[in-house]
Amino acid sequence: MNDTPRGPAESPCINICQMDADTGWCAGCLRTLEEIGRWSSLDEVRRQEVLARLPLRRTQWLSEGRELPAPP
């Protein structure tokens, strides 16, 4: 078990901000506009909750034949 304290969760933003009309997710970080807008005011628990949703979104995004952009 790793008890090393972690710092605050960093934003998953990769500076490719393109909202997808079908999913409501940003094509770069897969967050919703609400999640993006509230990120700086979220506490650590809420940030971790947002981050925990991203792997499933990534799987869904890719399973629909979409591509994820490469970070600049």
Coordinates of N, CA, C and O in Angstrom, one line a residue:
M1 N 0.8 -1.2 0.0 CA 0.0 0.0 0.0 C 0.9 1.2 0.0 O 1.8 1.3 0.8
N2 N 0.5 2.2 -0.8 CA 1.3 3.4 -0.9 C 0.7 4.5 -0.1 O -0.4 5.0 -0.5
D3 N 1.3 4.9 1.0 CA 0.8 6.0 1.8 C 1.4 7.3 1.5 O 1.3 8.3 2.3
T4 N 2.1 7.4 0.4 CA 2.7 8.7 0.1 C 1.7 9.7 -0.3 O 0.8 9.5 -1.1
P5 N 1.7 10.9 0.4 CA 0.7 11.9 0.1 C 0.8 12.4 -1.3 O 1.9 12.6 -1.7
R6 N -0.3 12.6 -1.9 CA -0.3 13.2 -3.3 C -0.7 14.7 -3.2 O -1.4 15.0 -2.3
G7 N -0.2 15.4 -4.1 CA -0.6 16.8 -4.2 C -2.0 16.9 -4.8 O -2.6 15.9 -5.1
P8 N -2.4 18.1 -4.9 CA -3.8 18.3 -5.5 C -3.8 17.8 -6.9 O -2.8 17.8 -7.6
A9 N -4.9 17.2 -7.3 CA -5.1 16.7 -8.6 C -4.9 17.8 -9.7 O -5.5 18.9 -9.5
E10 N -4.1 17.6 -10.7 CA -3.9 18.5 -11.7 C -5.0 18.4 -12.8 O -5.6 17.3 -13.0
S11 N -5.3 19.5 -13.4 CA -6.3 19.4 -14.5 C -5.9 18.5 -15.6 O -4.7 18.5 -16.0
P12 N -6.8 17.7 -16.2 CA -6.5 16.9 -17.3 C -6.4 17.6 -18.6 O -6.3 17.0 -19.7
C13 N -6.6 18.9 -18.6 CA -6.6 19.8 -19.8 C -5.3 19.6 -20.6 O -4.2 19.7 -20.0
I14 N -5.5 19.4 -21.9 CA -4.3 19.3 -22.8 C -4.3 20.5 -23.8 O -3.6 20.4 -24.8
N15 N -5.1 21.5 -23.5 CA -5.1 22.7 -24.3 C -5.6 22.5 -25.7 O -5.2 23.1 -26.7
I16 N -6.5 21.5 -25.9 CA -7.3 21.2 -27.1 C -8.7 21.3 -26.7 O -9.3 20.3 -26.2
C17 N -9.3 22.4 -26.8 CA -10.6 22.7 -26.2 C -11.7 22.7 -27.4 O -11.9 23.8 -28.0
Q18 N -12.2 21.6 -27.6 CA -13.3 21.4 -28.7 C -14.4 20.6 -28.1 O -14.2 19.4 -27.9
M19 N -15.5 21.2 -27.9 CA -16.7 20.5 -27.3 C -17.4 19.7 -28.4 O -17.6 20.2 -29.5
D20 N -17.7 18.5 -28.0 CA -18.4 17.6 -28.9 C -19.9 17.7 -28.6 O -20.3 17.5 -27.5
A21 N -20.7 18.0 -29.6 CA -22.1 18.2 -29.5 C -22.9 17.0 -29.0 O -23.9 17.0 -28.3
D22 N -22.4 15.8 -29.5 CA -23.1 14.6 -29.2 C -22.9 14.2 -27.7 O -23.9 13.7 -27.1
T23 N -21.7 14.3 -27.2 CA -21.5 13.8 -25.9 C -21.5 14.9 -24.8 O -21.7 14.7 -23.6
G24 N -21.2 16.1 -25.3 CA -21.1 17.2 -24.3 C -19.7 17.3 -23.6 O -19.5 18.0 -22.7
W25 N -18.8 16.5 -24.2 CA -17.4 16.4 -23.6 C -16.4 17.2 -24.5 O -16.6 17.3 -25.7
C26 N -15.4 17.7 -23.8 CA -14.3 18.3 -24.5 C -13.5 17.1 -25.2 O -13.2 16.1 -24.6
A27 N -13.2 17.3 -26.5 CA -12.4 16.3 -27.2 C -11.0 16.2 -26.7 O -10.4 15.1 -26.8
G28 N -10.5 17.2 -26.0 CA -9.1 17.1 -25.4 C -9.1 16.4 -24.1 O -8.2 15.5 -23.9
C29 N -9.9 16.7 -23.2 CA -9.8 16.2 -21.8 C -11.0 15.3 -21.4 O -11.0 14.7 -20.3
L30 N -12.0 15.3 -22.2 CA -13.2 14.5 -22.0 C -14.1 14.9 -20.8 O -14.9 14.2 -20.3
R31 N -13.9 16.2 -20.4 CA -14.7 16.7 -19.3 C -15.9 17.5 -19.9 O -15.8 18.0 -21.0
T32 N -17.0 17.7 -19.1 CA -18.1 18.5 -19.5 C -17.7 20.0 -19.3 O -16.8 20.3 -18.6
L33 N -18.5 20.9 -19.9 CA -18.3 22.3 -19.7 C -18.4 22.6 -18.2 O -17.7 23.4 -17.6
E34 N -19.4 22.0 -17.5 CA -19.5 22.3 -16.1 C -18.3 21.8 -15.3 O -17.8 22.5 -14.4
E35 N -17.8 20.6 -15.6 CA -16.6 20.1 -14.9 C -15.4 21.1 -15.2 O -14.6 21.3 -14.3
I36 N -15.3 21.5 -16.4 CA -14.2 22.4 -16.8 C -14.3 23.7 -16.0 O -13.4 24.2 -15.4
G37 N -15.5 24.3 -16.0 CA -15.7 25.6 -15.4 C -15.6 25.6 -13.9 O -15.1 26.6 -13.3
R38 N -15.9 24.5 -13.3 CA -15.9 24.4 -11.8 C -14.5 23.9 -11.3 O -14.3 23.8 -10.1
W39 N -13.7 23.4 -12.2 CA -12.4 22.7 -11.7 C -11.7 23.5 -10.7 O -11.3 22.9 -9.6
S40 N -11.4 24.7 -10.9 CA -10.6 25.5 -9.9 C -11.2 25.6 -8.5 O -10.5 25.9 -7.6
S41 N -12.6 25.5 -8.5 CA -13.2 25.6 -7.2 C -13.6 24.3 -6.5 O -14.1 24.2 -5.4
L42 N -13.3 23.2 -7.2 CA -13.6 21.9 -6.7 C -12.6 21.5 -5.6 O -11.4 21.8 -5.7
D43 N -13.1 20.8 -4.5 CA -12.1 20.3 -3.6 C -11.5 19.0 -4.1 O -11.9 18.5 -5.2
E44 N -10.5 18.5 -3.4 CA -9.8 17.3 -3.9 C -10.6 16.1 -4.2 O -10.5 15.4 -5.2
V45 N -11.6 15.9 -3.3 CA -12.5 14.7 -3.5 C -13.3 14.8 -4.8 O -13.4 13.9 -5.5
R46 N -13.8 16.0 -5.0 CA -14.6 16.2 -6.3 C -13.7 16.1 -7.5 O -14.1 15.6 -8.5
R47 N -12.5 16.6 -7.4 CA -11.6 16.5 -8.5 C -11.3 15.0 -8.8 O -11.3 14.6 -10.0
Q48 N -11.1 14.3 -7.8 CA -10.8 12.8 -8.0 C -12.0 12.1 -8.6 O -11.9 11.2 -9.4
E49 N -13.2 12.6 -8.2 CA -14.4 12.0 -8.8 C -14.5 12.3 -10.3 O -14.9 11.4 -11.1
V50 N -14.2 13.5 -10.7 CA -14.2 13.9 -12.1 C -13.1 13.0 -12.8 O -13.4 12.4 -13.9
L51 N -11.9 12.9 -12.3 CA -10.9 12.2 -12.9 C -11.2 10.7 -13.0 O -10.9 10.0 -14.0
A52 N -12.0 10.2 -12.1 CA -12.4 8.7 -12.1 C -13.3 8.4 -13.2 O -13.4 7.3 -13.7
R53 N -14.1 9.4 -13.7 CA -15.0 9.2 -14.7 C -14.4 9.2 -16.1 O -14.9 8.7 -17.1
L54 N -13.2 9.7 -16.2 CA -12.5 9.9 -17.5 C -12.2 8.6 -18.2 O -12.3 8.5 -19.4
P55 N -11.7 7.6 -17.5 CA -11.3 6.3 -18.3 C -12.5 5.7 -19.0 O -12.4 5.2 -20.1
L56 N -13.7 5.7 -18.3 CA -14.9 5.1 -19.0 C -15.3 6.0 -20.2 O -15.7 5.5 -21.2
R57 N -15.2 7.3 -20.0 CA -15.5 8.2 -21.2 C -14.5 7.9 -22.3 O -14.9 7.9 -23.5
R58 N -13.3 7.7 -22.0 CA -12.3 7.5 -23.0 C -12.6 6.2 -23.8 O -12.6 6.1 -25.0
T59 N -13.0 5.2 -23.0 CA -13.4 3.9 -23.7 C -14.6 4.1 -24.6 O -14.6 3.6 -25.7
Q60 N -15.6 4.8 -24.1 CA -16.8 5.0 -24.9 C -16.4 5.9 -26.1 O -16.9 5.5 -27.2
W61 N -15.6 6.9 -25.9 CA -15.2 7.8 -27.0 C -14.5 6.9 -28.2 O -14.9 7.0 -29.3
L62 N -13.6 6.1 -27.8 CA -12.8 5.3 -28.7 C -13.7 4.2 -29.3 O -13.6 3.9 -30.5
S63 N -14.6 3.6 -28.6 CA -15.5 2.6 -29.1 C -16.5 3.1 -30.2 O -17.0 2.3 -31.0
E64 N -16.7 4.4 -30.1 CA -17.6 5.0 -31.2 C -16.8 5.4 -32.4 O -17.3 6.1 -33.3
G65 N -15.5 5.0 -32.5 CA -14.7 5.3 -33.6 C -14.1 6.7 -33.7 O -13.5 7.1 -34.7
R66 N -14.1 7.4 -32.5 CA -13.5 8.7 -32.5 C -12.1 8.6 -32.1 O -11.7 7.6 -31.5
E67 N -11.3 9.6 -32.4 CA -9.9 9.6 -32.1 C -9.7 10.7 -31.0 O -10.4 11.7 -31.0
L68 N -8.7 10.5 -30.2 CA -8.3 11.5 -29.2 C -7.2 12.3 -29.8 O -6.2 11.7 -30.3
P69 N -7.2 13.6 -29.7 CA -6.1 14.4 -30.2 C -4.8 14.2 -29.4 O -4.9 13.9 -28.2
A70 N -3.7 14.3 -30.0 CA -2.4 14.3 -29.3 C -2.2 15.6 -28.7 O -2.5 16.7 -29.3
P71 N -1.7 15.6 -27.4 CA -1.4 16.9 -26.8 C -0.4 17.7 -27.7 O 0.5 17.1 -28.3
P72 N -0.5 19.0 -27.7 CA 0.4 19.8 -28.5 C 1.9 19.8 -27.9 O 2.1 19.4 -26.9

